[in-house]
Structures are given as C-alpha cells and as structure tokens.
mmCIF file of C-alpha atoms in Angstrom:
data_model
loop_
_atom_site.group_PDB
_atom_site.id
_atom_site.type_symbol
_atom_site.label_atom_id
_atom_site.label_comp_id
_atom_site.label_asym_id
_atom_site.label_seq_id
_atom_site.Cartn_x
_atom_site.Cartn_y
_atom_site.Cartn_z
ATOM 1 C CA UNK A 1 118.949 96.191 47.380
ATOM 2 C CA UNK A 2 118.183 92.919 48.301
ATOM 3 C CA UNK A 3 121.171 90.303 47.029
ATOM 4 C CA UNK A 4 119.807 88.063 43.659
ATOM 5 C CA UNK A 5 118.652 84.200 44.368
ATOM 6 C CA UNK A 6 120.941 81.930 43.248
ATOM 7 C CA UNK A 7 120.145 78.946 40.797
ATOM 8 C CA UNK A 8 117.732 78.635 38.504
ATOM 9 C CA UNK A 9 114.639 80.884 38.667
ATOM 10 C CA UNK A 10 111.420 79.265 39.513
ATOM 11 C CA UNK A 11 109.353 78.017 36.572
ATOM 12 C CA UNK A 12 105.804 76.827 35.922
ATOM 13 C CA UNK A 13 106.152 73.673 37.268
ATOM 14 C CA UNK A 14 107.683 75.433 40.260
ATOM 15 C CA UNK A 15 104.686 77.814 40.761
ATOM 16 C CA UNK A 16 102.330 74.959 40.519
ATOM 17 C CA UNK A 17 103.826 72.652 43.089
ATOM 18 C CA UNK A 18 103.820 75.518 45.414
ATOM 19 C CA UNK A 19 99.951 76.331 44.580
ATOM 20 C CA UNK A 20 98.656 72.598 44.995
ATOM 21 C CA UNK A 21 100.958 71.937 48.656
ATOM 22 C CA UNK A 22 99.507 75.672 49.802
ATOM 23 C CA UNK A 23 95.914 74.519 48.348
ATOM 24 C CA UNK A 24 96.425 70.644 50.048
ATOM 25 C CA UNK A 25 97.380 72.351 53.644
ATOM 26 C CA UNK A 26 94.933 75.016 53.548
ATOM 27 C CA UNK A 27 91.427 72.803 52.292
ATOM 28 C CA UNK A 28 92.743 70.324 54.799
ATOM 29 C CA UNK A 29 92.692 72.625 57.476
ATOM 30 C CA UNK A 30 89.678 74.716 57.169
ATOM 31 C CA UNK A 31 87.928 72.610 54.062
ATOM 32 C CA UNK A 32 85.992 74.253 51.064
ATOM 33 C CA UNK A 33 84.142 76.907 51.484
ATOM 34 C CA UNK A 34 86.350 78.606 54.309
ATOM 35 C CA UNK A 35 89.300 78.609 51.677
ATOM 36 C CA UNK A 36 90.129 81.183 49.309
ATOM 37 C CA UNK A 37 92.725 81.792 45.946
ATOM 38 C CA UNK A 38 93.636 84.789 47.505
ATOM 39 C CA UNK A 39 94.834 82.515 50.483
ATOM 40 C CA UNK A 40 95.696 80.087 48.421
ATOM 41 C CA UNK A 41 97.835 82.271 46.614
ATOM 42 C CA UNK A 42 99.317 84.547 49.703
ATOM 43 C CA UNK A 43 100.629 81.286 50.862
ATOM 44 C CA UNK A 44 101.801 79.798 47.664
ATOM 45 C CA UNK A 45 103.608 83.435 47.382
ATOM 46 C CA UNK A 46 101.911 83.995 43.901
ATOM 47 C CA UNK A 47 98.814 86.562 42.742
ATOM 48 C CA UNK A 48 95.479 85.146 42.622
ATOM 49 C CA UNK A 49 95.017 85.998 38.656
ATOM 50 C CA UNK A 50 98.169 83.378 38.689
ATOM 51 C CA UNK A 51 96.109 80.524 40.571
ATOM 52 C CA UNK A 52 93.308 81.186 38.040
ATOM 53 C CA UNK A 53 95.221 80.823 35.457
ATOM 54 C CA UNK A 54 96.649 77.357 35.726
ATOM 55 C CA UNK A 55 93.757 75.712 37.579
ATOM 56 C CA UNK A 56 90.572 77.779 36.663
ATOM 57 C CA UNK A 57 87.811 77.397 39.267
ATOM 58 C CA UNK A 58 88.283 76.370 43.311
ATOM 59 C CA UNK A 59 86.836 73.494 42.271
ATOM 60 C CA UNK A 60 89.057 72.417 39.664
ATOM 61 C CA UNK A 61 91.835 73.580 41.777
ATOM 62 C CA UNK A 62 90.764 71.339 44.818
ATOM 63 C CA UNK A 63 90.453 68.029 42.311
ATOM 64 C CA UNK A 64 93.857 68.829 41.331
ATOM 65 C CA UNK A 65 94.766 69.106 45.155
ATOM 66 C CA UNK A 66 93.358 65.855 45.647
ATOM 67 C CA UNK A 67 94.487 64.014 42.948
ATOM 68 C CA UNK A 68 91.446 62.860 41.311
ATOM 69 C CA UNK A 69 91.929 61.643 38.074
ATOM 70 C CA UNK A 70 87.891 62.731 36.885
ATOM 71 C CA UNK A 71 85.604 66.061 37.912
ATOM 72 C CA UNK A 72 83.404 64.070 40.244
ATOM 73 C CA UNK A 73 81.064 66.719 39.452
ATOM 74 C CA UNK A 74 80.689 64.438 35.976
ATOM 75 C CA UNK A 75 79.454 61.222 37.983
ATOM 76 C CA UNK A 76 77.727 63.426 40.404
ATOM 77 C CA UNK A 77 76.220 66.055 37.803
ATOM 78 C CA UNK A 78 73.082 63.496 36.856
ATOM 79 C CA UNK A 79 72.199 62.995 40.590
ATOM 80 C CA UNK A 80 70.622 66.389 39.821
ATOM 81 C CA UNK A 81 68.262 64.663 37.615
ATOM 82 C CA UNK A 82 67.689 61.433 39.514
ATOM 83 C CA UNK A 83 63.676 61.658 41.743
ATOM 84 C CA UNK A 84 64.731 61.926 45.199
ATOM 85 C CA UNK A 85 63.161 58.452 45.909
ATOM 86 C CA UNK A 86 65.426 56.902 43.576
ATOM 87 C CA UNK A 87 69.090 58.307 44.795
ATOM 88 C CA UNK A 88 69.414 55.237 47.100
ATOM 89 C CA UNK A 89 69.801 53.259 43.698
ATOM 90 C CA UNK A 90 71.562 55.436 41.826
ATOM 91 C CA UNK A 91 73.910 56.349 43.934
ATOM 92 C CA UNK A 92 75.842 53.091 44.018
ATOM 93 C CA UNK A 93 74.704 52.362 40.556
ATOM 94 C CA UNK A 94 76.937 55.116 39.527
ATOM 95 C CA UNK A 95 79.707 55.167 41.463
ATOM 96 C CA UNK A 96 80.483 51.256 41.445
ATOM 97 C CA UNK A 97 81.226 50.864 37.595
ATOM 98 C CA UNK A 98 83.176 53.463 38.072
ATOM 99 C CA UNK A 99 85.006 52.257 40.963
ATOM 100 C CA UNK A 100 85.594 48.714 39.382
ATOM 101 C CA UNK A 101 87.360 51.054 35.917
ATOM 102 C CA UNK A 102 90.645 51.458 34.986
ATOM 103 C CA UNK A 103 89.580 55.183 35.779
ATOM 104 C CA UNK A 104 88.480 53.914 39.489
ATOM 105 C CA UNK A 105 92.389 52.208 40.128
ATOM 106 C CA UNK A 106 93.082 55.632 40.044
ATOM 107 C CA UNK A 107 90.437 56.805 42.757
ATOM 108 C CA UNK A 108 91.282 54.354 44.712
ATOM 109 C CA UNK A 109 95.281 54.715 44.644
ATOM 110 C CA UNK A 110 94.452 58.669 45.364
ATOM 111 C CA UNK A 111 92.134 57.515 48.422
ATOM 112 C CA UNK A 112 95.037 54.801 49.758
ATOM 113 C CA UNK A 113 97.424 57.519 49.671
ATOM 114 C CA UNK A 114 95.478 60.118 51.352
ATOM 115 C CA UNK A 115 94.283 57.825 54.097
ATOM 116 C CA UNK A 116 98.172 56.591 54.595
ATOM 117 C CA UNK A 117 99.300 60.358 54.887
ATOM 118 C CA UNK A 118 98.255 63.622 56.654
ATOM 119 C CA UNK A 119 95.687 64.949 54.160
ATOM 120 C CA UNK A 120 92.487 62.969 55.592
ATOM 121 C CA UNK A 121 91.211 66.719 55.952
ATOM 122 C CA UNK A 122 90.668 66.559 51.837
ATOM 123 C CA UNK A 123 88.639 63.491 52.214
ATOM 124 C CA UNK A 124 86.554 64.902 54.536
ATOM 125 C CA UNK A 125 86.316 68.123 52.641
ATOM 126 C CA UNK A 126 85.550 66.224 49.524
ATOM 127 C CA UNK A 127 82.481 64.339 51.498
ATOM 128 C CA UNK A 128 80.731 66.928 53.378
ATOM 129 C CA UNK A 129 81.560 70.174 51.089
ATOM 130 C CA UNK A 130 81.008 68.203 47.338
ATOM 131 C CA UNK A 131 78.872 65.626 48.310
ATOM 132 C CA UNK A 132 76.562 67.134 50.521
ATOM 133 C CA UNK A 133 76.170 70.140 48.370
ATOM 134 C CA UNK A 134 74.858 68.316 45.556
ATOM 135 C CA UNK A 135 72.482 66.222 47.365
ATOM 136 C CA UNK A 136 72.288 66.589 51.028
ATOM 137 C CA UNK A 137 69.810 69.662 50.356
ATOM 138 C CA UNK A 138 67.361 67.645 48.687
ATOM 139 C CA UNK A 139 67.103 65.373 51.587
ATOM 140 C CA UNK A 140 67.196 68.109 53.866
ATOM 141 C CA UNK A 141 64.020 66.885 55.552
ATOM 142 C CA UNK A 142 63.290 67.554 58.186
ATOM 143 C CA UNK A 143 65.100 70.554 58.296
ATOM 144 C CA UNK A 144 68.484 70.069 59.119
ATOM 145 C CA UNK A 145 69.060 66.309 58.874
ATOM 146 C CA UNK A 146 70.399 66.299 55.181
ATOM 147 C CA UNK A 147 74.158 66.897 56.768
ATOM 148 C CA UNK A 148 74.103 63.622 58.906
ATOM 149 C CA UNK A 149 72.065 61.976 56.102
ATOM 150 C CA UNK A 150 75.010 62.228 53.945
ATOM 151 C CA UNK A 151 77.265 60.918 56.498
ATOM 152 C CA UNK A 152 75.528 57.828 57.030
ATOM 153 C CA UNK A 153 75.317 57.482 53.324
ATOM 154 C CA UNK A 154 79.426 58.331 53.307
ATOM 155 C CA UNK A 155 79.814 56.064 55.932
ATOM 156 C CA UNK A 156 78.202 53.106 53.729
ATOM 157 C CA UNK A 157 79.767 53.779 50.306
ATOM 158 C CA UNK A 158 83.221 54.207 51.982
ATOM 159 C CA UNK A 159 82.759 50.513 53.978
ATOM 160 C CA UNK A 160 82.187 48.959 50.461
ATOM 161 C CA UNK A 161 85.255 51.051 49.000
ATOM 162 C CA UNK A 162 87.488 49.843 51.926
ATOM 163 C CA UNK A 163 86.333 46.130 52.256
ATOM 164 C CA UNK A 164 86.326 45.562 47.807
ATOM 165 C CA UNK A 165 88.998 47.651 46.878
ATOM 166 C CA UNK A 166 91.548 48.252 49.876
ATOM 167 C CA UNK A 167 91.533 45.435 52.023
ATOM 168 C CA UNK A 168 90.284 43.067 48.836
ATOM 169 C CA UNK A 169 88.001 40.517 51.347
ATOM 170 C CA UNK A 170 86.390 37.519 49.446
ATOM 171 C CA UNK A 171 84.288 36.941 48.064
ATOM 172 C CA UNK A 172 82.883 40.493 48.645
ATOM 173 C CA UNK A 173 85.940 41.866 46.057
ATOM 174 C CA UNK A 174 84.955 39.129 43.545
ATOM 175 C CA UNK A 175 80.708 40.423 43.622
ATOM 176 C CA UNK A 176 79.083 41.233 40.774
ATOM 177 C CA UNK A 177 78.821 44.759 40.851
ATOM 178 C CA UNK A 178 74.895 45.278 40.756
ATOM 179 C CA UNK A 179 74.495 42.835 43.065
ATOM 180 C CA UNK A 180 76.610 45.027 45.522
ATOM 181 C CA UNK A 181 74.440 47.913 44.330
ATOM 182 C CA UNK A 182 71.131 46.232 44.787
ATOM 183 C CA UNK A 183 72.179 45.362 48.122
ATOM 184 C CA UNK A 184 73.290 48.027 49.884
ATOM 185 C CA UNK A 185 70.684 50.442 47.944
ATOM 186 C CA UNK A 186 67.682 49.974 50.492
ATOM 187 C CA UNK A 187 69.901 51.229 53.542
ATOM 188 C CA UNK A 188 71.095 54.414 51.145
ATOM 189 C CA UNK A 189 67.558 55.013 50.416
ATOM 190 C CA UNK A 190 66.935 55.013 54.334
ATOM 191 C CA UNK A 191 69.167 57.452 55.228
ATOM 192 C CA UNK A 192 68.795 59.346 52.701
ATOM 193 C CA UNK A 193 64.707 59.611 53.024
ATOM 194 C CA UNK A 194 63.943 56.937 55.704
ATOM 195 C CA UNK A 195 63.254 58.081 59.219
ATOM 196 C CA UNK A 196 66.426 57.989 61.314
ATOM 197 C CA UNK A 197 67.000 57.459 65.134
ATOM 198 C CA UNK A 198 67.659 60.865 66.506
ATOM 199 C CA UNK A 199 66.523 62.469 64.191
ATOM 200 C CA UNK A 200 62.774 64.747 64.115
#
C-alpha cells in the first residue's frame, strides 16, 4: 500500500496549472497538430475527459497556453469572407485597431513575455498552425507556396508589432493607424498573391 501524500490534496487550480505547463512544453515542442489531450493529459498526470472539461477544444486549450486574452479565431474568423485580392488590406486593417486596444496591451504583454522566455515554440505554433490554416490555403498558388507566403506576411506584421509596440520608435509608434495599414498593405498583398522570387 503505497504511504498517503502529505499536505493538502491537489485542487482545481492545481490540475489546471499542471494542464497549461504540460500543454506550454508539449505545443512548444512539436506545435499544433502533432499534439494531443491524451498527451497533454498523460503528462499533466490527469484523464483526457479532465482536459476537456476545463478548457473545451485544443484550440481553446492552446489560447489559454498562450495567454491570449481574445480567440484570435474572432479577428481571424471574417478573413474567411474577405476576396482573396483584398486580404493584403484587411489583414492589417484588422489586426492594427486591435493592436492599438486596451485588449491589444494585453497581446502585446503576452508576446513580450513569450519572446523574453523559452516558449518562442508557441509563437511559432500560433503563426504557421493558426494563421496559415485560415488563409495560407487560399493563397496556395502555385501549389505549395501558401506556407512561405504566410511567412513573409508573418515576417511583416511582426516588424510593425516589434518597431510600434515593443521597441516604441518615433514617430512610427505615434502613426495613425490606417496610415500604417495603407502602407504596408501593397507588400501583404504581394506575398500573399504577387509573384515571389523563388517561387514557380
């Protein structure tokens, strides 16, 4: 008979804690898709119906991993919508209001704090496996070029995120934030649709 645990049994906020640092390692390491709740859940030491039950989908348990304070799937959702030749627009016209919120402090503390620590993996996961689900197929033309579409198009919106909101450089922190959007919009709609070096 094995000898009780002393102290106080674990509790919900316990079982949690242990879900979201098993769910942080493992999405780091092998991202998305390659991730289970049953691994999840082996490693947290819990049973899958448990992981279900306090974070609902993957999905919803990776934003919780993350610590994003919105579904991105609600800003990303009407890119579903948007014609193909007008993402490059959109895109930025979308996610800079948001950004400049009292909502986007948040995203932006989460994405200091990831980039400072040892869960860059998320990020990454977040880009290619959220991202480039939800659009890089529809600019999968030719065949094959919508994953390194949606890099260069990462690559972009994460420059304007880093030079306006994390290293504040003026005036570029002080634009007006459709003028930042009309800007940068003809080189999204170029990678996303444009021809691209490399690329047949």
């Amino acid at each position: 008979m094995s000898p009780k645990r002393r102290g106080r049994p674990p509790g919900p906020s316990d079982t949690r804690d242990r879900i979201l640092a098993s769910a942080r390692e493992l999405f780091a390491r092998s991202g998305i898709d390659k991730t289970s709740i049953r691994s999840i859940a082996s490693a947290a030491g819990v049973d899958a119906a448990l992981v279900h039950h306090y974070f609902g989908t993957k999905q919803q348990l990776f934003i919780a991993a993350v610590r994003i304070p919105i579904d991105p799937m609600l800003v990303i959702g009407p890119l579903r919508e948007t014609p193909i030749d007008e993402l490059g627009s959109a895109l930025p016209s979308l996610l800079l209001p948001l950004w400049d919120s009292e909502m986007g402090a948040g995203l932006i503390a989460t994405l200091r704090s990831l980039l400072a620590g040892t869960e860059v993996g998320l990020i990454r996961s977040f880009l290619q496996e959220v991202i480039a689900v939800e659009v890089g197929s529809r600019v999968d033309n030719p065949v094959g070029s919508g994953p390194i579409r949606i890099q260069f198009v990462a690559s972009q919106l994460v420059g304007v995120v880093m030079a306006r909101y994390i290293l504040e450089l003026e005036p570029f922190k002080s634009l007006p934030v459709q003028q930042v959007a009309d800007t940068i919009a003809p080189n999204l709609q170029r990678y996303l649709t444009g021809d691209l070096p490399g690329v047949v």
